[in-house]
Amino acid sequence: MDNTTHFGFKDVATQDKQGMVRSVFDSVANKYDLMNDVLSFGAHRLWKHYTIAMANVKTGDKILDIAGGTGDLARAFATKVGNTGQVVLSDINAAMLNEGRKNLINKGVIGVEFVQLSGEQIPFADNSFDCVSIAFGLRNVTDKDQCIREMYRVLKPGGCMLILEFSKTDIVPLEKFYDFYSFNVMPKLGKFIANDEESYQYLAESIRKHPDQETLKKMVLDAGFGLCEYHNLSGGIVALHKGIKTQ
Amino acid sequence: MKTLILENALNHLLSTHQVDISPLEGKTIRLSLQDFPLDVYFICTNNRFFVVTNSDVTDVEITLTMSAFADLLKQAKLHDMLRQDKIIIHGDVKTAQLLVDILQQLDFDFEEVLSQWTGDIIAHQAGKVVSHLKSSDRPISAFKDKIAAILINPKVVK
């Protein structure tokens, strides 16, 4: 059995990846939102807005946001589910979770629960949530199939899973620009703004190692979801996969 | 994008009208319009509808024209429309009837639904476009003409 996995373009021992990813996010946590705005030219707000619109969430729903980081999705979900619903913001990284907690408090959002957890071992009972989301987190998970299986397990029958993640663009001119931007500009911006070039080099590499749209769709279906559709955003730079746990 | 709009609009209407959709729980219904680019699946589960463009499983397939669909929403009887060949149904007719019963409980105020996302002014303009389409024999061409007219000179479009 192969005991290695990828960390960006490097092969590393499987048991080491989680710690290495944690170091990346420990390093970037306090500049995470600013860097997202700068690196995506603000587009990440539109991608997340689209994700919320696609979630088909209603008042009273229970939502789990995995790798929820600074709480962008959790804040929008909290508005949708209202006082009778429940939103759990989770992240494996304590520094990111603390940033999320600070953000939500500063924005006057109350009632969101915070749980530090790994997407590979979700500490909730089967059939607990109406919607489970993970935005820009799956590519950092060591065992992605296990994470998707866990999301399936904790979803109620008829529940909806959302995976928002960088993906593959098939628009050739955009791909060339995107490659140049990712490997030459993003790490330099990381160094300039967050004083951390390596983490943003990892970001660019991890995006290239992440499964493309069709591969991820197959992973979702293999995990047990009865239905999965994906929607390309910004020419496929980002894709939203929506899985439904049909009964 | 059309699935997103349909899904949100339908679920919004269901929640505002407090319609019970439990009789359709677990059902998948394919709806195809013959004269408009719409071919979608409605999946009723977890007390809401999901609207998707593909599904391996279908309980019933409903094919009809836009005007027949509008008639259905205006309380037309399903069996009358079947007899007049205005609607084609493959599969479980009872499921189709349940869907029609649910849709007929909803008051489709297009402008009200749209205004949630666009605000009142844009929703009202769009409502005028829809009214124009309803009175046209060639809805897609009429839609293009109306949009072009609005973009060129919105003030003169009545």
mmCIF file of C-alpha atoms in Angstrom:
data_model
loop_
_atom_site.group_PDB
_atom_site.id
_atom_site.type_symbol
_atom_site.label_atom_id
_atom_site.label_comp_id
_atom_site.label_asym_id
_atom_site.label_seq_id
_atom_site.Cartn_x
_atom_site.Cartn_y
_atom_site.Cartn_z
ATOM 1 C CA MET A 1 0.000 0.000 0.000
ATOM 2 C CA ASP A 2 1.294 3.442 -0.941
ATOM 3 C CA ASN A 3 1.912 5.499 2.188
ATOM 4 C CA THR A 4 2.617 8.738 0.383
ATOM 5 C CA THR A 5 0.366 11.519 -0.780
ATOM 6 C CA HIS A 6 0.902 14.851 -2.459
ATOM 7 C CA PHE A 7 1.497 18.174 -0.786
ATOM 8 C CA GLY A 8 1.423 20.537 -3.715
ATOM 9 C CA PHE A 9 3.827 18.989 -6.226
ATOM 10 C CA LYS A 10 5.818 17.187 -3.522
ATOM 11 C CA ASP A 11 5.237 13.603 -2.425
ATOM 12 C CA VAL A 12 5.091 13.373 1.351
ATOM 13 C CA ALA A 13 4.284 10.706 3.908
ATOM 14 C CA THR A 14 0.506 10.436 4.298
ATOM 15 C CA GLN A 15 0.647 11.007 8.045
ATOM 16 C CA ASP A 16 2.665 14.215 7.554
ATOM 17 C CA LYS A 17 0.304 16.028 5.172
ATOM 18 C CA GLN A 18 -2.222 17.146 7.763
ATOM 19 C CA GLY A 19 0.481 18.836 9.844
ATOM 20 C CA MET A 20 1.984 20.507 6.783
ATOM 21 C CA VAL A 21 -1.409 21.869 5.727
ATOM 22 C CA ARG A 22 -1.952 23.080 9.289
ATOM 23 C CA SER A 23 1.345 25.022 9.124
ATOM 24 C CA VAL A 24 0.191 26.701 5.905
ATOM 25 C CA PHE A 25 -3.061 27.868 7.450
ATOM 26 C CA ASP A 26 -1.480 28.828 10.779
ATOM 27 C CA SER A 27 0.740 31.088 8.733
ATOM 28 C CA VAL A 28 -1.944 32.720 6.572
ATOM 29 C CA ALA A 29 -4.932 32.798 8.976
ATOM 30 C CA ASN A 30 -4.813 36.465 9.936
ATOM 31 C CA LYS A 31 -4.415 37.649 6.331
ATOM 32 C CA TYR A 32 -6.692 35.006 4.786
ATOM 33 C CA ASP A 33 -9.636 37.235 3.835
ATOM 34 C CA LEU A 34 -7.446 40.023 2.525
ATOM 35 C CA MET A 35 -5.440 37.579 0.414
ATOM 36 C CA ASN A 36 -8.625 35.984 -0.958
ATOM 37 C CA ASP A 37 -9.841 39.381 -2.092
ATOM 38 C CA VAL A 38 -6.515 40.330 -3.634
ATOM 39 C CA LEU A 39 -5.728 37.021 -5.333
ATOM 40 C CA SER A 40 -9.207 36.448 -6.773
ATOM 41 C CA PHE A 41 -9.874 40.139 -7.528
ATOM 42 C CA GLY A 42 -12.887 39.788 -5.242
ATOM 43 C CA ALA A 43 -14.386 36.955 -7.310
ATOM 44 C CA HIS A 44 -14.407 34.573 -4.324
ATOM 45 C CA ARG A 45 -17.334 36.602 -2.944
ATOM 46 C CA LEU A 46 -19.354 35.884 -6.107
ATOM 47 C CA TRP A 47 -18.411 32.199 -6.067
ATOM 48 C CA LYS A 48 -19.568 31.911 -2.457
ATOM 49 C CA HIS A 49 -22.728 33.891 -3.178
ATOM 50 C CA TYR A 50 -23.542 31.422 -5.956
ATOM 51 C CA THR A 51 -22.874 28.512 -3.600
ATOM 52 C CA ILE A 52 -25.341 29.860 -1.043
ATOM 53 C CA ALA A 53 -27.961 30.367 -3.762
ATOM 54 C CA MET A 54 -27.452 26.763 -4.926
ATOM 55 C CA ALA A 55 -27.703 25.329 -1.402
ATOM 56 C CA ASN A 56 -31.512 25.182 -1.418
ATOM 57 C CA VAL A 57 -31.498 25.927 2.291
ATOM 58 C CA LYS A 58 -34.593 27.036 4.159
ATOM 59 C CA THR A 59 -35.629 28.290 7.569
ATOM 60 C CA GLY A 60 -35.005 25.740 10.298
ATOM 61 C CA ASP A 61 -32.356 23.736 8.409
ATOM 62 C CA LYS A 62 -29.232 22.298 10.038
ATOM 63 C CA ILE A 63 -26.034 23.139 8.180
ATOM 64 C CA LEU A 64 -22.463 21.939 8.612
ATOM 65 C CA ASP A 65 -19.739 24.002 6.960
ATOM 66 C CA ILE A 66 -16.471 22.031 6.849
ATOM 67 C CA ALA A 67 -13.140 23.844 6.509
ATOM 68 C CA GLY A 68 -15.268 26.922 7.002
ATOM 69 C CA GLY A 69 -12.284 29.092 7.879
ATOM 70 C CA THR A 70 -13.169 32.708 8.345
ATOM 71 C CA GLY A 71 -16.900 32.044 8.198
ATOM 72 C CA ASP A 72 -18.069 33.578 4.897
ATOM 73 C CA LEU A 73 -20.482 30.735 4.134
ATOM 74 C CA ALA A 74 -21.538 30.210 7.762
ATOM 75 C CA ARG A 75 -22.588 33.865 8.034
ATOM 76 C CA ALA A 76 -24.794 33.627 4.937
ATOM 77 C CA PHE A 77 -26.211 30.260 6.038
ATOM 78 C CA ALA A 78 -27.077 31.679 9.472
ATOM 79 C CA THR A 79 -29.228 34.342 7.806
ATOM 80 C CA LYS A 80 -30.993 31.716 5.674
ATOM 81 C CA VAL A 81 -31.820 29.228 8.440
ATOM 82 C CA GLY A 82 -32.953 31.847 10.959
ATOM 83 C CA ASN A 83 -33.371 31.389 14.684
ATOM 84 C CA THR A 84 -34.944 27.951 14.348
ATOM 85 C CA GLY A 85 -32.054 26.545 12.338
ATOM 86 C CA GLN A 86 -28.530 25.578 13.276
ATOM 87 C CA VAL A 87 -25.208 26.351 11.614
ATOM 88 C CA VAL A 88 -21.996 24.607 12.622
ATOM 89 C CA LEU A 89 -18.791 26.271 11.436
ATOM 90 C CA SER A 90 -15.962 23.766 11.525
ATOM 91 C CA ASP A 91 -12.311 23.719 10.621
ATOM 92 C CA ILE A 92 -9.415 21.427 11.423
ATOM 93 C CA ASN A 93 -7.248 24.454 12.054
ATOM 94 C CA ALA A 94 -7.687 26.280 15.369
ATOM 95 C CA ALA A 95 -6.178 29.528 14.049
ATOM 96 C CA MET A 96 -8.661 29.646 11.160
ATOM 97 C CA LEU A 97 -11.560 28.775 13.454
ATOM 98 C CA ASN A 98 -10.572 31.621 15.793
ATOM 99 C CA GLU A 99 -10.504 34.014 12.821
ATOM 100 C CA GLY A 100 -13.986 32.767 11.904
ATOM 101 C CA ARG A 101 -15.239 33.290 15.427
ATOM 102 C CA LYS A 102 -13.811 36.836 15.544
ATOM 103 C CA ASN A 103 -15.271 37.660 12.120
ATOM 104 C CA LEU A 104 -18.757 36.481 12.987
ATOM 105 C CA ILE A 105 -18.774 38.271 16.332
ATOM 106 C CA ASN A 106 -17.548 41.479 14.682
ATOM 107 C CA LYS A 107 -20.330 41.202 12.103
ATOM 108 C CA GLY A 108 -22.967 40.631 14.774
ATOM 109 C CA VAL A 109 -23.730 37.051 13.805
ATOM 110 C CA ILE A 110 -24.837 35.039 16.810
ATOM 111 C CA GLY A 111 -25.941 31.455 17.214
ATOM 112 C CA VAL A 112 -23.312 29.828 14.990
ATOM 113 C CA GLU A 113 -21.568 26.915 16.700
ATOM 114 C CA PHE A 114 -17.838 26.327 16.294
ATOM 115 C CA VAL A 115 -16.292 22.863 16.178
ATOM 116 C CA GLN A 116 -12.683 21.934 15.450
ATOM 117 C CA LEU A 117 -12.860 18.769 13.383
ATOM 118 C CA SER A 118 -11.334 16.801 10.563
ATOM 119 C CA GLY A 119 -13.495 16.285 7.481
ATOM 120 C CA GLU A 120 -12.264 12.701 7.399
ATOM 121 C CA GLN A 121 -13.811 11.914 10.814
ATOM 122 C CA ILE A 122 -16.867 14.085 11.380
ATOM 123 C CA PRO A 123 -18.010 13.725 14.998
ATOM 124 C CA PHE A 124 -21.746 13.890 14.288
ATOM 125 C CA ALA A 125 -24.361 11.168 14.063
ATOM 126 C CA ASP A 126 -25.634 9.772 10.766
ATOM 127 C CA ASN A 127 -28.405 11.755 9.036
ATOM 128 C CA SER A 128 -27.862 14.934 11.095
ATOM 129 C CA PHE A 129 -27.734 17.787 8.554
ATOM 130 C CA ASP A 130 -29.846 19.166 5.718
ATOM 131 C CA CYS A 131 -26.790 20.604 4.004
ATOM 132 C CA VAL A 132 -23.041 20.058 4.303
ATOM 133 C CA SER A 133 -20.628 22.391 2.537
ATOM 134 C CA ILE A 134 -16.896 22.625 2.023
ATOM 135 C CA ALA A 135 -15.468 25.644 0.224
ATOM 136 C CA PHE A 136 -11.836 25.678 -0.864
ATOM 137 C CA GLY A 137 -11.051 22.996 1.682
ATOM 138 C CA LEU A 138 -11.313 19.600 -0.013
ATOM 139 C CA ARG A 139 -8.031 19.879 -1.894
ATOM 140 C CA ASN A 140 -6.223 20.174 1.449
ATOM 141 C CA VAL A 141 -7.784 16.991 2.834
ATOM 142 C CA THR A 142 -5.485 13.964 2.777
ATOM 143 C CA ASP A 143 -8.169 11.352 2.023
ATOM 144 C CA LYS A 144 -10.739 13.152 -0.105
ATOM 145 C CA ASP A 145 -12.884 10.045 -0.724
ATOM 146 C CA GLN A 146 -13.184 9.465 3.016
ATOM 147 C CA CYS A 147 -14.176 13.113 3.528
ATOM 148 C CA ILE A 148 -16.934 12.845 0.898
ATOM 149 C CA ARG A 149 -18.148 9.574 2.461
ATOM 150 C CA GLU A 150 -18.321 11.309 5.835
ATOM 151 C CA MET A 151 -20.294 14.203 4.376
ATOM 152 C CA TYR A 152 -22.693 11.665 2.877
ATOM 153 C CA ARG A 153 -23.047 9.868 6.216
ATOM 154 C CA VAL A 154 -23.972 12.951 8.245
ATOM 155 C CA LEU A 155 -26.443 14.256 5.641
ATOM 156 C CA LYS A 156 -30.120 13.488 6.116
ATOM 157 C CA PRO A 157 -31.815 11.586 3.284
ATOM 158 C CA GLY A 158 -32.616 14.244 0.703
ATOM 159 C CA GLY A 159 -29.821 16.438 2.024
ATOM 160 C CA CYS A 160 -27.522 18.435 -0.183
ATOM 161 C CA MET A 161 -23.725 18.525 -0.277
ATOM 162 C CA LEU A 162 -21.808 21.403 -1.808
ATOM 163 C CA ILE A 163 -18.140 21.338 -2.773
ATOM 164 C CA LEU A 164 -16.755 24.666 -3.968
ATOM 165 C CA GLU A 165 -13.201 24.184 -5.135
ATOM 166 C CA PHE A 166 -10.622 25.272 -7.674
ATOM 167 C CA SER A 167 -10.832 23.129 -10.774
ATOM 168 C CA LYS A 168 -9.685 22.914 -14.387
ATOM 169 C CA THR A 169 -10.396 25.503 -17.025
ATOM 170 C CA ASP A 170 -10.585 24.314 -20.623
ATOM 171 C CA ILE A 171 -10.385 27.803 -22.101
ATOM 172 C CA VAL A 172 -6.829 27.771 -23.504
ATOM 173 C CA PRO A 173 -6.011 31.519 -23.353
ATOM 174 C CA LEU A 174 -7.426 31.690 -19.833
ATOM 175 C CA GLU A 175 -5.440 28.596 -18.823
ATOM 176 C CA LYS A 176 -2.166 30.175 -19.987
ATOM 177 C CA PHE A 177 -2.860 33.414 -18.140
ATOM 178 C CA TYR A 178 -4.010 31.474 -15.082
ATOM 179 C CA ASP A 179 -0.837 29.331 -15.016
ATOM 180 C CA PHE A 180 1.370 32.403 -15.304
ATOM 181 C CA TYR A 181 -0.626 34.223 -12.628
ATOM 182 C CA SER A 182 -0.683 31.224 -10.244
ATOM 183 C CA PHE A 183 2.996 30.361 -10.355
ATOM 184 C CA ASN A 184 4.562 33.774 -10.880
ATOM 185 C CA VAL A 185 2.270 36.393 -9.387
ATOM 186 C CA MET A 186 0.402 34.684 -6.532
ATOM 187 C CA PRO A 187 3.491 33.587 -4.547
ATOM 188 C CA LYS A 188 5.009 37.079 -4.904
ATOM 189 C CA LEU A 189 1.787 38.687 -3.700
ATOM 190 C CA GLY A 190 1.835 36.215 -0.801
ATOM 191 C CA LYS A 191 5.324 37.333 0.084
ATOM 192 C CA PHE A 192 4.463 41.017 -0.242
ATOM 193 C CA ILE A 193 1.164 41.015 1.683
ATOM 194 C CA ALA A 194 1.357 38.042 4.062
ATOM 195 C CA ASN A 195 5.142 37.679 4.184
ATOM 196 C CA ASP A 196 4.685 34.055 3.135
ATOM 197 C CA GLU A 197 5.676 33.011 -0.392
ATOM 198 C CA GLU A 198 5.771 29.260 0.275
ATOM 199 C CA SER A 199 2.142 28.967 1.354
ATOM 200 C CA TYR A 200 0.942 30.604 -1.840
ATOM 201 C CA GLN A 201 3.259 28.434 -3.917
ATOM 202 C CA TYR A 202 1.541 25.481 -2.197
ATOM 203 C CA LEU A 203 -1.866 27.003 -3.033
ATOM 204 C CA ALA A 204 -1.014 27.100 -6.750
ATOM 205 C CA GLU A 205 0.412 23.582 -6.718
ATOM 206 C CA SER A 206 -2.444 22.073 -4.704
ATOM 207 C CA ILE A 207 -4.957 23.461 -7.216
ATOM 208 C CA ARG A 208 -3.168 21.659 -10.048
ATOM 209 C CA LYS A 209 -3.167 18.380 -8.096
ATOM 210 C CA HIS A 210 -6.876 18.554 -7.287
ATOM 211 C CA PRO A 211 -9.210 16.254 -9.281
ATOM 212 C CA ASP A 212 -10.887 17.841 -12.293
ATOM 213 C CA GLN A 213 -14.654 18.309 -12.548
ATOM 214 C CA GLU A 214 -15.568 14.891 -13.939
ATOM 215 C CA THR A 215 -13.223 13.014 -11.588
ATOM 216 C CA LEU A 216 -14.661 14.760 -8.560
ATOM 217 C CA LYS A 217 -18.200 14.093 -9.784
ATOM 218 C CA LYS A 218 -17.374 10.388 -10.001
ATOM 219 C CA MET A 219 -15.935 10.500 -6.467
ATOM 220 C CA VAL A 220 -19.182 12.042 -5.223
ATOM 221 C CA LEU A 221 -21.313 9.390 -6.931
ATOM 222 C CA ASP A 222 -19.008 6.612 -5.699
ATOM 223 C CA ALA A 223 -19.507 7.869 -2.142
ATOM 224 C CA GLY A 224 -23.194 7.032 -2.456
ATOM 225 C CA PHE A 225 -24.830 10.250 -3.648
ATOM 226 C CA GLY A 226 -27.690 9.465 -5.995
ATOM 227 C CA LEU A 227 -27.112 12.562 -8.014
ATOM 228 C CA CYS A 228 -24.291 15.022 -8.636
ATOM 229 C CA GLU A 229 -24.079 18.029 -10.920
ATOM 230 C CA TYR A 230 -21.313 20.561 -11.228
ATOM 231 C CA HIS A 231 -21.339 24.155 -12.321
ATOM 232 C CA ASN A 232 -18.217 25.801 -13.711
ATOM 233 C CA LEU A 233 -17.572 29.300 -12.478
ATOM 234 C CA SER A 234 -15.158 31.806 -14.043
ATOM 235 C CA GLY A 235 -14.483 29.495 -16.971
ATOM 236 C CA GLY A 236 -13.858 26.453 -14.794
ATOM 237 C CA ILE A 237 -11.200 28.045 -12.601
ATOM 238 C CA VAL A 238 -13.643 27.145 -9.848
ATOM 239 C CA ALA A 239 -16.375 24.489 -9.891
ATOM 240 C CA LEU A 240 -19.327 23.946 -7.580
ATOM 241 C CA HIS A 241 -20.311 20.280 -7.188
ATOM 242 C CA LYS A 242 -23.755 19.687 -5.768
ATOM 243 C CA GLY A 243 -24.591 16.188 -4.561
ATOM 244 C CA ILE A 244 -28.009 15.051 -3.388
ATOM 245 C CA LYS A 245 -28.421 12.123 -1.010
ATOM 246 C CA THR A 246 -31.464 10.651 -2.709
ATOM 247 C CA GLN A 247 -33.595 8.257 -0.710
ATOM 248 C CA MET B 1 -28.434 29.198 -14.135
ATOM 249 C CA LYS B 2 -32.009 28.318 -15.177
ATOM 250 C CA THR B 3 -32.095 25.455 -12.660
ATOM 251 C CA LEU B 4 -30.940 27.832 -9.936
ATOM 252 C CA ILE B 5 -33.685 30.343 -10.774
ATOM 253 C CA LEU B 6 -36.391 27.680 -11.055
ATOM 254 C CA GLU B 7 -35.351 25.932 -7.852
ATOM 255 C CA ASN B 8 -35.245 29.134 -5.827
ATOM 256 C CA ALA B 9 -38.479 30.496 -7.273
ATOM 257 C CA LEU B 10 -40.398 27.254 -6.757
ATOM 258 C CA ASN B 11 -39.197 26.720 -3.197
ATOM 259 C CA HIS B 12 -39.879 30.362 -2.362
ATOM 260 C CA LEU B 13 -43.456 29.997 -3.616
ATOM 261 C CA LEU B 14 -43.917 26.737 -1.728
ATOM 262 C CA SER B 15 -42.757 28.279 1.526
ATOM 263 C CA THR B 16 -44.796 31.473 1.146
ATOM 264 C CA HIS B 17 -47.962 29.525 0.258
ATOM 265 C CA GLN B 18 -47.268 26.829 2.878
ATOM 266 C CA VAL B 19 -48.059 24.061 0.402
ATOM 267 C CA ASP B 20 -47.700 20.469 1.573
ATOM 268 C CA ILE B 21 -45.488 18.622 -0.922
ATOM 269 C CA SER B 22 -45.115 15.431 1.120
ATOM 270 C CA PRO B 23 -47.270 13.389 -1.333
ATOM 271 C CA LEU B 24 -44.446 13.845 -3.865
ATOM 272 C CA GLU B 25 -41.625 12.952 -1.454
ATOM 273 C CA GLY B 26 -39.005 10.823 -3.214
ATOM 274 C CA LYS B 27 -40.451 11.424 -6.697
ATOM 275 C CA THR B 28 -38.530 12.650 -9.742
ATOM 276 C CA ILE B 29 -40.451 14.430 -12.485
ATOM 277 C CA ARG B 30 -39.039 15.406 -15.855
ATOM 278 C CA LEU B 31 -40.569 18.488 -17.440
ATOM 279 C CA SER B 32 -39.823 19.379 -21.064
ATOM 280 C CA LEU B 33 -41.164 22.379 -22.919
ATOM 281 C CA GLN B 34 -41.414 21.818 -26.670
ATOM 282 C CA ASP B 35 -41.143 25.462 -27.732
ATOM 283 C CA PHE B 36 -38.703 26.777 -25.138
ATOM 284 C CA PRO B 37 -35.215 25.514 -24.170
ATOM 285 C CA LEU B 38 -36.270 23.970 -20.888
ATOM 286 C CA ASP B 39 -35.790 20.293 -20.041
ATOM 287 C CA VAL B 40 -35.346 19.768 -16.307
ATOM 288 C CA TYR B 41 -35.975 17.266 -13.535
ATOM 289 C CA PHE B 42 -37.810 18.181 -10.350
ATOM 290 C CA ILE B 43 -36.710 16.024 -7.434
ATOM 291 C CA CYS B 44 -38.922 16.249 -4.392
ATOM 292 C CA THR B 45 -36.984 15.287 -1.293
ATOM 293 C CA ASN B 46 -36.418 16.529 2.256
ATOM 294 C CA ASN B 47 -39.574 18.640 1.925
ATOM 295 C CA ARG B 48 -38.254 20.764 -0.958
ATOM 296 C CA PHE B 49 -37.700 20.593 -4.703
ATOM 297 C CA PHE B 50 -34.294 20.285 -6.311
ATOM 298 C CA VAL B 51 -34.134 21.219 -9.975
ATOM 299 C CA VAL B 52 -31.433 19.478 -12.004
ATOM 300 C CA THR B 53 -30.649 18.861 -15.663
ATOM 301 C CA ASN B 54 -29.926 15.124 -15.416
ATOM 302 C CA SER B 55 -31.259 12.177 -13.508
ATOM 303 C CA ASP B 56 -30.954 8.421 -14.034
ATOM 304 C CA VAL B 57 -34.305 7.813 -12.369
ATOM 305 C CA THR B 58 -37.626 9.364 -13.423
ATOM 306 C CA ASP B 59 -41.120 8.598 -12.153
ATOM 307 C CA VAL B 60 -42.889 10.555 -14.854
ATOM 308 C CA GLU B 61 -42.009 12.615 -17.929
ATOM 309 C CA ILE B 62 -44.238 15.538 -18.858
ATOM 310 C CA THR B 63 -43.882 17.196 -22.262
ATOM 311 C CA LEU B 64 -45.929 20.228 -23.235
ATOM 312 C CA THR B 65 -45.780 23.670 -24.818
ATOM 313 C CA MET B 66 -45.298 26.903 -22.942
ATOM 314 C CA SER B 67 -48.889 27.955 -23.496
ATOM 315 C CA ALA B 68 -50.138 24.556 -22.284
ATOM 316 C CA PHE B 69 -47.962 24.956 -19.197
ATOM 317 C CA ALA B 70 -49.455 28.392 -18.600
ATOM 318 C CA ASP B 71 -52.949 26.883 -18.962
ATOM 319 C CA LEU B 72 -52.070 24.225 -16.409
ATOM 320 C CA LEU B 73 -51.025 26.891 -13.944
ATOM 321 C CA LYS B 74 -54.338 28.610 -14.610
ATOM 322 C CA GLN B 75 -56.313 25.644 -13.245
ATOM 323 C CA ALA B 76 -56.783 23.711 -16.518
ATOM 324 C CA LYS B 77 -57.753 20.072 -15.925
ATOM 325 C CA LEU B 78 -54.958 17.592 -16.640
ATOM 326 C CA HIS B 79 -57.261 14.936 -18.134
ATOM 327 C CA ASP B 80 -58.840 17.529 -20.473
ATOM 328 C CA MET B 81 -55.385 18.538 -21.712
ATOM 329 C CA LEU B 82 -54.427 14.891 -22.191
ATOM 330 C CA ARG B 83 -57.562 14.312 -24.221
ATOM 331 C CA GLN B 84 -56.773 17.347 -26.381
ATOM 332 C CA ASP B 85 -53.153 16.146 -26.895
ATOM 333 C CA LYS B 86 -51.842 19.354 -25.347
ATOM 334 C CA ILE B 87 -49.682 17.406 -22.944
ATOM 335 C CA ILE B 88 -47.733 14.134 -23.242
ATOM 336 C CA ILE B 89 -47.162 12.049 -20.144
ATOM 337 C CA HIS B 90 -44.922 8.987 -19.878
ATOM 338 C CA GLY B 91 -44.862 7.156 -16.575
ATOM 339 C CA ASP B 92 -46.862 7.544 -13.409
ATOM 340 C CA VAL B 93 -49.838 9.790 -14.246
ATOM 341 C CA LYS B 94 -50.767 9.992 -10.561
ATOM 342 C CA THR B 95 -47.424 11.661 -9.810
ATOM 343 C CA ALA B 96 -48.019 14.123 -12.663
ATOM 344 C CA GLN B 97 -51.472 14.897 -11.254
ATOM 345 C CA LEU B 98 -49.964 15.483 -7.799
ATOM 346 C CA LEU B 99 -47.453 17.937 -9.266
ATOM 347 C CA VAL B 100 -50.191 19.774 -11.145
ATOM 348 C CA ASP B 101 -52.305 19.934 -7.963
ATOM 349 C CA ILE B 102 -49.364 21.485 -6.096
ATOM 350 C CA LEU B 103 -48.552 23.985 -8.853
ATOM 351 C CA GLN B 104 -52.200 25.028 -9.019
ATOM 352 C CA GLN B 105 -52.108 25.930 -5.332
ATOM 353 C CA LEU B 106 -49.402 28.514 -6.040
ATOM 354 C CA ASP B 107 -50.084 32.062 -7.108
ATOM 355 C CA PHE B 108 -47.388 32.729 -9.690
ATOM 356 C CA ASP B 109 -46.673 36.397 -9.258
ATOM 357 C CA PHE B 110 -43.570 36.498 -11.448
ATOM 358 C CA GLU B 111 -42.665 40.066 -10.512
ATOM 359 C CA GLU B 112 -42.945 39.342 -6.785
ATOM 360 C CA VAL B 113 -40.624 36.323 -7.035
ATOM 361 C CA LEU B 114 -38.083 38.124 -9.198
ATOM 362 C CA SER B 115 -38.065 41.235 -7.031
ATOM 363 C CA GLN B 116 -36.399 39.223 -4.249
ATOM 364 C CA TRP B 117 -33.177 39.240 -6.225
ATOM 365 C CA THR B 118 -33.473 42.201 -8.563
ATOM 366 C CA GLY B 119 -35.497 44.806 -6.701
ATOM 367 C CA ASP B 120 -38.887 46.144 -7.769
ATOM 368 C CA ILE B 121 -37.901 48.226 -10.804
ATOM 369 C CA ILE B 122 -36.064 45.484 -12.726
ATOM 370 C CA ALA B 123 -38.731 42.938 -11.742
ATOM 371 C CA HIS B 124 -41.443 45.221 -13.119
ATOM 372 C CA GLN B 125 -39.553 45.659 -16.417
ATOM 373 C CA ALA B 126 -39.103 41.890 -16.664
ATOM 374 C CA GLY B 127 -42.818 41.452 -15.952
ATOM 375 C CA LYS B 128 -43.589 43.634 -18.953
ATOM 376 C CA VAL B 129 -41.335 41.442 -21.114
ATOM 377 C CA VAL B 130 -43.180 38.333 -19.901
ATOM 378 C CA SER B 131 -46.562 39.906 -20.681
ATOM 379 C CA HIS B 132 -45.325 40.624 -24.182
ATOM 380 C CA LEU B 133 -44.113 37.027 -24.580
ATOM 381 C CA LYS B 134 -47.461 35.642 -23.500
ATOM 382 C CA SER B 135 -49.157 37.473 -26.340
ATOM 383 C CA SER B 136 -46.628 36.344 -28.944
ATOM 384 C CA ASP B 137 -46.678 33.310 -31.262
ATOM 385 C CA ARG B 138 -42.857 33.269 -31.417
ATOM 386 C CA PRO B 139 -41.739 33.772 -27.809
ATOM 387 C CA ILE B 140 -37.956 33.450 -28.293
ATOM 388 C CA SER B 141 -37.850 36.010 -31.123
ATOM 389 C CA ALA B 142 -40.201 38.261 -29.176
ATOM 390 C CA PHE B 143 -37.935 37.963 -26.118
ATOM 391 C CA LYS B 144 -34.865 38.944 -28.134
ATOM 392 C CA ASP B 145 -36.708 41.893 -29.684
ATOM 393 C CA LYS B 146 -37.961 43.100 -26.330
ATOM 394 C CA ILE B 147 -34.543 42.874 -24.649
ATOM 395 C CA ALA B 148 -32.926 44.683 -27.586
ATOM 396 C CA ALA B 149 -35.552 47.431 -27.357
ATOM 397 C CA ILE B 150 -35.002 47.833 -23.601
ATOM 398 C CA LEU B 151 -31.232 48.009 -24.028
ATOM 399 C CA ILE B 152 -31.424 50.536 -26.877
ATOM 400 C CA ASN B 153 -33.930 52.850 -25.262
ATOM 401 C CA PRO B 154 -35.595 51.727 -22.048
ATOM 402 C CA LYS B 155 -37.722 54.881 -21.755
ATOM 403 C CA VAL B 156 -39.791 54.267 -24.875
ATOM 404 C CA VAL B 157 -40.549 50.608 -24.092
ATOM 405 C CA LYS B 158 -44.100 50.428 -22.792
#
